[in-house]
Amino acid sequence: MKQVVYTASPESGQIHAWQLDQQGALTLLQVVDLPGQVQPMVVSPNKAFLYVGIRPDFRVIAFHIDSEGKLTKAAEAPLPGSPTHISTDRQGRFIFTGSYNDACVSVTPLDAEGLPGEPLQVINGLDGCHSANIDLRNETLYVPALKQDRICLFDLQEDGQLTPHAQPQVTTVEGAGPRHMVFHPNQQYAYCVNELDSTVDVWQLNNAHGEVERVQSLDMMPAGFSDTRWAADIRLTPNGRHLYACDRTASVLTVFSVSEDGGLLTIEGHQPTETQPRGFNIDASGQFLVAAGQKSHHIEVYKIAEERGLLTPLNRYAVGQGPMWVTITEL
């Protein structure tokens, strides 16, 4: 398996491309300098493009990924707001962009080659919109509005339009601040990390009444933690057995085990990591986790233990300034 790790460093306007070997070591392939702050990134489902959100000139840039994992700019298109999170549908036909500062989510069409065009829809009124997450069926988009303590649900139509789901929203605990989400591979559960109280919620996607329902909320912080809570990212291993979430104030990764049916989380431990970890990701094999320290200007690679998911540090690498996004893809 050949894999490449991309890290986005907005303070220096750079993307670093790294080859990840089977022992978890990274080799630098390329550094791409960009005319602006590069933040969210996502790889297209067919692994042909890396889509990158840029500010202050709000736009999405499509980079073609070659056979080595190196990037070449292919196209760009405008965005209606500052890109905080970027994702695609499961078929690679649309890009969804969440904008925290501009309180909106937008839909950008992709042509047959995978290149972006003008936004076809913008939904406003989502205060603190922090991500846009399509379910594994490619039917429902979950959009956390952090400042409103709600996750809005939209149905994805064939033409890319978003329409309110029959259950248009779910609400979190007041003051939780829902931020990022991941879905269990059995399609029955989703997990959301809440920024402001550093909790993780388990959402059953189809309960006995056919509704989305919160079935667990778990404090992710180490015992005795009394500083400001400031959670950021959440990731799940491909097999659905281990879940991870990070907190920036404590600079820790919380390790969860996931029940066989996906409906119950148990904390296994806390791993100290790079200073102010805003973003991290897991490779396709589920063996390695790569975390970025926004204040350390380094990334660190960890080996994931098969049984409990605990992390063993392997190596750390200097990247650009203020790294905050990690994307990993197979070639």
Short mmCIF file of C-alpha atoms in Angstrom, two decimals:
data_model
loop_
_atom_site.label_atom_id
_atom_site.label_comp_id
_atom_site.label_asym_id
_atom_site.label_seq_id
_atom_site.Cartn_x
_atom_site.Cartn_y
_atom_site.Cartn_z
CA MET A 1 0.00 0.00 0.00
CA LYS A 2 1.43 3.37 -1.08
CA GLN A 3 0.21 6.30 0.98
CA VAL A 4 0.82 10.05 1.03
CA VAL A 5 0.28 12.48 3.91
CA TYR A 6 -0.57 16.13 3.15
CA THR A 7 -0.20 18.81 5.84
CA ALA A 8 -1.56 22.35 5.52
CA SER A 9 0.30 25.20 7.26
CA PRO A 10 -1.66 28.47 6.87
CA GLU A 11 0.82 30.77 8.62
CA SER A 12 3.48 30.00 6.00
CA GLY A 13 0.98 29.27 3.18
CA GLN A 14 2.34 25.81 2.48
CA ILE A 15 1.31 22.24 1.80
CA HIS A 16 3.86 19.53 2.60
CA ALA A 17 3.49 16.18 0.85
CA TRP A 18 5.04 13.15 2.57
CA GLN A 19 5.35 9.51 1.60
CA LEU A 20 4.28 7.21 4.44
CA ASP A 21 6.02 3.84 4.50
CA GLN A 22 4.86 0.58 6.09
CA GLN A 23 6.83 1.27 9.28
CA GLY A 24 5.25 4.70 9.77
CA ALA A 25 8.24 6.75 8.59
CA LEU A 26 7.70 9.86 6.46
CA THR A 27 9.81 11.04 3.53
CA LEU A 28 9.26 14.56 2.19
CA LEU A 29 8.10 14.55 -1.44
CA GLN A 30 7.18 18.17 -2.11
CA VAL A 31 6.48 21.58 -0.59
CA VAL A 32 3.82 23.67 -2.35
CA ASP A 33 3.75 27.43 -1.68
CA LEU A 34 0.35 29.06 -1.94
CA PRO A 35 -0.76 32.71 -2.27
CA GLY A 36 -2.78 32.74 0.93
CA GLN A 37 -3.65 30.80 4.06
CA VAL A 38 -4.27 27.16 3.21
CA GLN A 39 -6.61 25.47 5.68
CA PRO A 40 -9.05 22.63 5.04
CA MET A 41 -8.19 19.87 2.57
CA VAL A 42 -9.89 16.76 1.22
CA VAL A 43 -8.98 14.13 -1.38
CA SER A 44 -11.53 13.28 -4.08
CA PRO A 45 -13.16 9.83 -3.82
CA ASN A 46 -11.24 8.65 -6.90
CA LYS A 47 -7.99 9.95 -5.34
CA ALA A 48 -7.17 12.05 -8.41
CA PHE A 49 -7.42 15.49 -6.75
CA LEU A 50 -6.67 17.29 -3.52
CA TYR A 51 -9.17 20.09 -2.88
CA VAL A 52 -7.90 22.93 -0.71
CA GLY A 53 -9.67 25.89 0.87
CA ILE A 54 -7.81 29.23 0.75
CA ARG A 55 -8.29 32.58 2.43
CA PRO A 56 -8.46 35.60 2.59
CA ASP A 57 -9.32 35.40 -1.13
CA PHE A 58 -12.02 32.79 -0.54
CA ARG A 59 -11.66 29.98 -3.05
CA VAL A 60 -11.12 26.28 -3.54
CA ILE A 61 -8.07 25.06 -5.45
CA ALA A 62 -7.98 21.64 -7.10
CA PHE A 63 -4.55 20.00 -7.27
CA HIS A 64 -4.00 16.96 -9.44
CA ILE A 65 -2.28 14.11 -7.56
CA ASP A 66 0.30 12.25 -9.65
CA SER A 67 1.48 8.66 -9.24
CA GLU A 68 4.03 9.70 -6.59
CA GLY A 69 1.61 11.87 -4.65
CA LYS A 70 3.00 15.20 -5.89
CA LEU A 71 0.61 18.06 -6.57
CA THR A 72 0.01 20.19 -9.67
CA LYS A 73 -2.57 22.98 -9.69
CA ALA A 74 -5.45 22.11 -12.02
CA ALA A 75 -8.22 24.66 -11.36
CA GLU A 76 -9.75 27.01 -8.82
CA ALA A 77 -13.19 28.41 -8.09
CA PRO A 78 -14.63 31.08 -5.75
CA LEU A 79 -16.28 30.33 -2.42
CA PRO A 80 -18.97 32.46 -0.72
CA GLY A 81 -17.17 32.60 2.62
CA SER A 82 -14.02 31.80 4.52
CA PRO A 83 -13.47 28.03 4.23
CA THR A 84 -13.30 26.33 7.64
CA HIS A 85 -14.03 22.77 6.51
CA ILE A 86 -14.20 21.13 3.10
CA SER A 87 -15.54 17.72 2.08
CA THR A 88 -17.06 15.95 -0.91
CA ASP A 89 -20.00 13.69 -1.50
CA ARG A 90 -19.21 9.97 -1.82
CA GLN A 91 -19.42 10.04 -5.62
CA GLY A 92 -17.11 13.00 -6.17
CA ARG A 93 -19.76 15.21 -7.78
CA PHE A 94 -19.96 18.02 -5.20
CA ILE A 95 -17.82 19.87 -2.66
CA PHE A 96 -19.38 21.00 0.62
CA THR A 97 -17.72 23.96 2.37
CA GLY A 98 -18.54 25.04 5.90
CA SER A 99 -17.69 28.60 6.91
CA TYR A 100 -17.47 29.43 10.62
CA ASN A 101 -16.92 33.17 10.13
CA ASP A 102 -19.59 33.57 7.45
CA ALA A 103 -22.18 31.25 9.08
CA CYS A 104 -22.94 29.25 5.95
CA VAL A 105 -22.54 25.99 4.10
CA SER A 106 -22.14 25.97 0.32
CA VAL A 107 -22.28 23.40 -2.47
CA THR A 108 -19.74 23.55 -5.31
CA PRO A 109 -20.31 21.34 -8.37
CA LEU A 110 -17.50 19.23 -9.80
CA ASP A 111 -17.41 18.54 -13.53
CA ALA A 112 -16.77 15.16 -15.15
CA GLU A 113 -13.02 15.63 -14.71
CA GLY A 114 -13.39 16.57 -11.04
CA LEU A 115 -12.76 20.31 -11.43
CA PRO A 116 -14.77 22.84 -9.34
CA GLY A 117 -17.16 25.46 -10.67
CA GLU A 118 -19.18 28.34 -9.24
CA PRO A 119 -21.17 27.55 -6.06
CA LEU A 120 -24.66 26.33 -6.89
CA GLN A 121 -26.17 26.85 -3.41
CA VAL A 122 -25.43 28.72 -0.20
CA ILE A 123 -27.36 28.12 3.04
CA ASN A 124 -26.95 30.92 5.57
CA GLY A 125 -27.90 31.30 9.23
CA LEU A 126 -25.63 28.53 10.52
CA ASP A 127 -23.76 30.42 13.23
CA GLY A 128 -20.34 28.92 13.77
CA CYS A 129 -20.72 26.40 10.93
CA HIS A 130 -17.70 24.19 11.50
CA SER A 131 -18.05 21.20 9.17
CA ALA A 132 -20.23 19.49 6.56
CA ASN A 133 -20.39 15.69 6.76
CA ILE A 134 -22.16 13.44 4.27
CA ASP A 135 -23.33 10.08 5.60
CA LEU A 136 -22.03 6.82 4.17
CA ARG A 137 -25.21 6.37 2.11
CA ASN A 138 -24.48 9.70 0.40
CA GLU A 139 -27.97 10.87 1.28
CA THR A 140 -27.90 13.16 4.34
CA LEU A 141 -25.51 16.02 5.10
CA TYR A 142 -24.87 16.75 8.78
CA VAL A 143 -23.80 20.37 9.42
CA PRO A 144 -22.79 21.35 12.98
CA ALA A 145 -23.55 24.97 13.88
CA LEU A 146 -21.24 25.38 16.85
CA LYS A 147 -22.62 28.66 18.20
CA GLN A 148 -26.21 27.38 18.06
CA ASP A 149 -25.57 24.00 19.73
CA ARG A 150 -27.30 22.19 16.89
CA ILE A 151 -26.51 19.89 13.97
CA CYS A 152 -28.61 20.67 10.90
CA LEU A 153 -29.63 17.82 8.59
CA PHE A 154 -30.09 18.22 4.83
CA ASP A 155 -31.04 15.76 2.09
CA LEU A 156 -28.70 15.76 -0.89
CA GLN A 157 -30.67 15.86 -4.14
CA GLU A 158 -29.45 14.44 -7.45
CA ASP A 159 -28.65 17.93 -8.77
CA GLY A 160 -26.62 18.83 -5.66
CA GLN A 161 -29.26 20.94 -3.98
CA LEU A 162 -29.63 20.59 -0.22
CA THR A 163 -33.16 20.44 1.19
CA PRO A 164 -34.17 20.19 4.87
CA HIS A 165 -34.29 16.61 6.13
CA ALA A 166 -37.58 15.34 7.62
CA GLN A 167 -35.86 15.83 10.98
CA PRO A 168 -34.22 19.18 10.23
CA GLN A 169 -31.93 19.33 13.24
CA VAL A 170 -30.76 17.78 16.49
CA THR A 171 -29.52 19.73 19.49
CA THR A 172 -26.59 19.17 21.81
CA VAL A 173 -26.19 20.05 25.46
CA GLU A 174 -26.29 23.83 25.85
CA GLY A 175 -22.79 25.27 25.48
CA ALA A 176 -21.30 22.09 23.98
CA GLY A 177 -20.42 23.57 20.58
CA PRO A 178 -20.62 20.70 18.04
CA ARG A 179 -17.66 20.82 15.65
CA HIS A 180 -16.49 17.78 13.62
CA MET A 181 -18.07 14.38 12.91
CA VAL A 182 -17.24 10.86 11.72
CA PHE A 183 -19.47 7.89 10.80
CA HIS A 184 -19.23 4.26 11.89
CA PRO A 185 -18.75 1.87 8.93
CA ASN A 186 -21.98 0.01 9.83
CA GLN A 187 -23.88 3.24 8.97
CA GLN A 188 -25.84 3.11 12.24
CA TYR A 189 -23.90 5.64 14.35
CA ALA A 190 -22.05 8.94 14.08
CA TYR A 191 -19.70 10.62 16.54
CA CYS A 192 -19.38 14.36 17.10
CA VAL A 193 -16.68 16.17 19.06
CA ASN A 194 -17.93 19.24 20.91
CA GLU A 195 -15.41 22.08 21.04
CA LEU A 196 -16.56 24.12 24.02
CA ASP A 197 -17.03 21.41 26.65
CA SER A 198 -14.64 18.79 25.16
CA THR A 199 -17.18 16.01 25.05
CA VAL A 200 -17.93 13.41 22.39
CA ASP A 201 -21.54 12.56 21.52
CA VAL A 202 -22.69 9.28 20.01
CA TRP A 203 -25.63 9.73 17.63
CA GLN A 204 -27.79 6.80 16.58
CA LEU A 205 -28.77 7.61 13.00
CA ASN A 206 -31.99 5.60 12.84
CA ASN A 207 -33.67 4.77 16.15
CA ALA A 208 -36.95 2.89 16.62
CA HIS A 209 -38.83 5.99 15.47
CA GLY A 210 -36.61 6.49 12.42
CA GLU A 211 -34.94 9.53 13.98
CA VAL A 212 -31.43 10.66 14.83
CA GLU A 213 -30.95 10.45 18.61
CA ARG A 214 -28.06 11.08 20.98
CA VAL A 215 -27.40 7.88 22.94
CA GLN A 216 -24.19 8.76 24.79
CA SER A 217 -22.19 11.85 25.77
CA LEU A 218 -18.72 11.30 27.20
CA ASP A 219 -16.25 13.71 28.80
CA MET A 220 -12.99 13.26 26.89
CA MET A 221 -10.66 15.11 29.27
CA PRO A 222 -8.18 13.59 31.75
CA ALA A 223 -9.31 13.46 35.37
CA GLY A 224 -8.64 16.70 37.22
CA PHE A 225 -8.38 18.89 34.13
CA SER A 226 -9.58 22.38 35.11
CA ASP A 227 -8.35 24.69 32.33
CA THR A 228 -10.37 25.97 29.34
CA ARG A 229 -11.77 23.15 27.25
CA TRP A 230 -10.99 23.48 23.54
CA ALA A 231 -11.56 20.29 21.55
CA ALA A 232 -10.87 20.22 17.82
CA ASP A 233 -10.83 17.09 15.67
CA ILE A 234 -12.19 13.53 15.69
CA ARG A 235 -11.22 10.43 13.67
CA LEU A 236 -12.20 6.76 13.53
CA THR A 237 -10.10 3.80 12.40
CA PRO A 238 -11.34 2.21 9.16
CA ASN A 239 -12.52 -0.90 11.00
CA GLY A 240 -14.58 1.20 13.43
CA ARG A 241 -12.87 -0.19 16.54
CA HIS A 242 -10.96 2.86 17.79
CA LEU A 243 -11.97 6.53 17.98
CA TYR A 244 -9.74 9.51 18.70
CA ALA A 245 -10.39 13.15 19.60
CA CYS A 246 -8.01 15.97 20.46
CA ASP A 247 -8.05 18.95 22.82
CA ARG A 248 -5.85 21.95 22.07
CA THR A 249 -5.48 23.40 25.57
CA ALA A 250 -4.37 20.11 27.10
CA SER A 251 -2.48 19.03 23.93
CA VAL A 252 -3.78 15.49 24.24
CA LEU A 253 -5.33 12.83 22.05
CA THR A 254 -8.09 10.90 23.79
CA VAL A 255 -8.27 7.21 22.85
CA PHE A 256 -11.69 5.50 22.81
CA SER A 257 -12.64 1.92 22.14
CA VAL A 258 -15.87 1.43 20.22
CA SER A 259 -18.36 -1.35 20.98
CA GLU A 260 -18.94 -3.95 18.27
CA ASP A 261 -22.27 -2.41 17.27
CA GLY A 262 -20.80 1.13 17.34
CA GLY A 263 -23.19 2.47 19.96
CA LEU A 264 -20.93 2.74 23.01
CA LEU A 265 -17.58 4.44 23.61
CA THR A 266 -15.11 3.70 26.40
CA ILE A 267 -12.04 5.82 27.15
CA GLU A 268 -8.85 3.77 26.99
CA GLY A 269 -6.33 6.51 27.69
CA HIS A 270 -4.87 9.94 26.90
CA GLN A 271 -1.80 10.50 24.74
CA PRO A 272 0.21 13.74 25.14
CA THR A 273 0.93 15.14 21.69
CA GLU A 274 2.21 18.17 19.79
CA THR A 275 1.36 21.59 21.24
CA GLN A 276 -2.14 22.73 20.31
CA PRO A 277 -3.24 19.83 18.08
CA ARG A 278 -5.91 21.26 15.80
CA GLY A 279 -5.89 18.49 13.19
CA PHE A 280 -4.90 14.85 12.87
CA ASN A 281 -5.76 11.86 10.72
CA ILE A 282 -5.49 8.08 10.44
CA ASP A 283 -4.05 6.14 7.51
CA ALA A 284 -6.06 3.72 5.39
CA SER A 285 -4.57 0.66 7.09
CA GLY A 286 -5.62 1.87 10.54
CA GLN A 287 -2.06 1.38 11.80
CA PHE A 288 -0.84 4.98 12.04
CA LEU A 289 -2.11 8.32 13.35
CA VAL A 290 -0.52 11.62 12.29
CA ALA A 291 -1.11 14.68 14.50
CA ALA A 292 -0.22 18.33 13.76
CA GLY A 293 0.85 20.82 16.43
CA GLN A 294 -0.37 24.29 15.54
CA LYS A 295 2.06 25.85 18.04
CA SER A 296 4.93 23.35 17.75
CA HIS A 297 5.09 23.58 13.93
CA HIS A 298 5.68 19.82 13.81
CA ILE A 299 3.73 16.71 13.01
CA GLU A 300 4.10 13.45 14.91
CA VAL A 301 3.41 9.89 13.76
CA TYR A 302 2.02 7.29 16.16
CA LYS A 303 1.61 3.54 15.90
CA ILE A 304 -1.91 2.39 16.78
CA ALA A 305 -2.06 -0.71 18.99
CA GLU A 306 -4.45 -3.26 17.57
CA GLU A 307 -6.10 -4.35 20.83
CA ARG A 308 -6.96 -1.13 22.68
CA GLY A 309 -5.96 1.53 20.16
CA LEU A 310 -3.34 3.10 22.42
CA LEU A 311 -0.67 5.19 20.71
CA THR A 312 3.10 4.77 20.56
CA PRO A 313 5.09 7.79 19.29
CA LEU A 314 7.35 6.94 16.34
CA ASN A 315 8.82 10.11 14.79
CA ARG A 316 8.15 13.85 14.56
CA TYR A 317 8.85 16.14 11.62
CA ALA A 318 9.11 19.90 11.12
CA VAL A 319 6.54 21.31 8.69
CA GLY A 320 5.36 24.83 7.85
CA GLN A 321 4.17 27.39 10.37
CA GLY A 322 0.92 26.73 12.22
CA PRO A 323 -0.01 23.33 10.75
CA MET A 324 -3.69 22.66 11.26
CA TRP A 325 -4.88 20.06 8.74
CA VAL A 326 -3.73 16.52 7.95
CA THR A 327 -5.05 14.49 4.99
CA ILE A 328 -3.89 10.98 4.12
CA THR A 329 -4.61 9.08 0.91
CA GLU A 330 -3.73 5.86 -0.82
CA LEU A 331 -2.38 6.14 -4.35
#
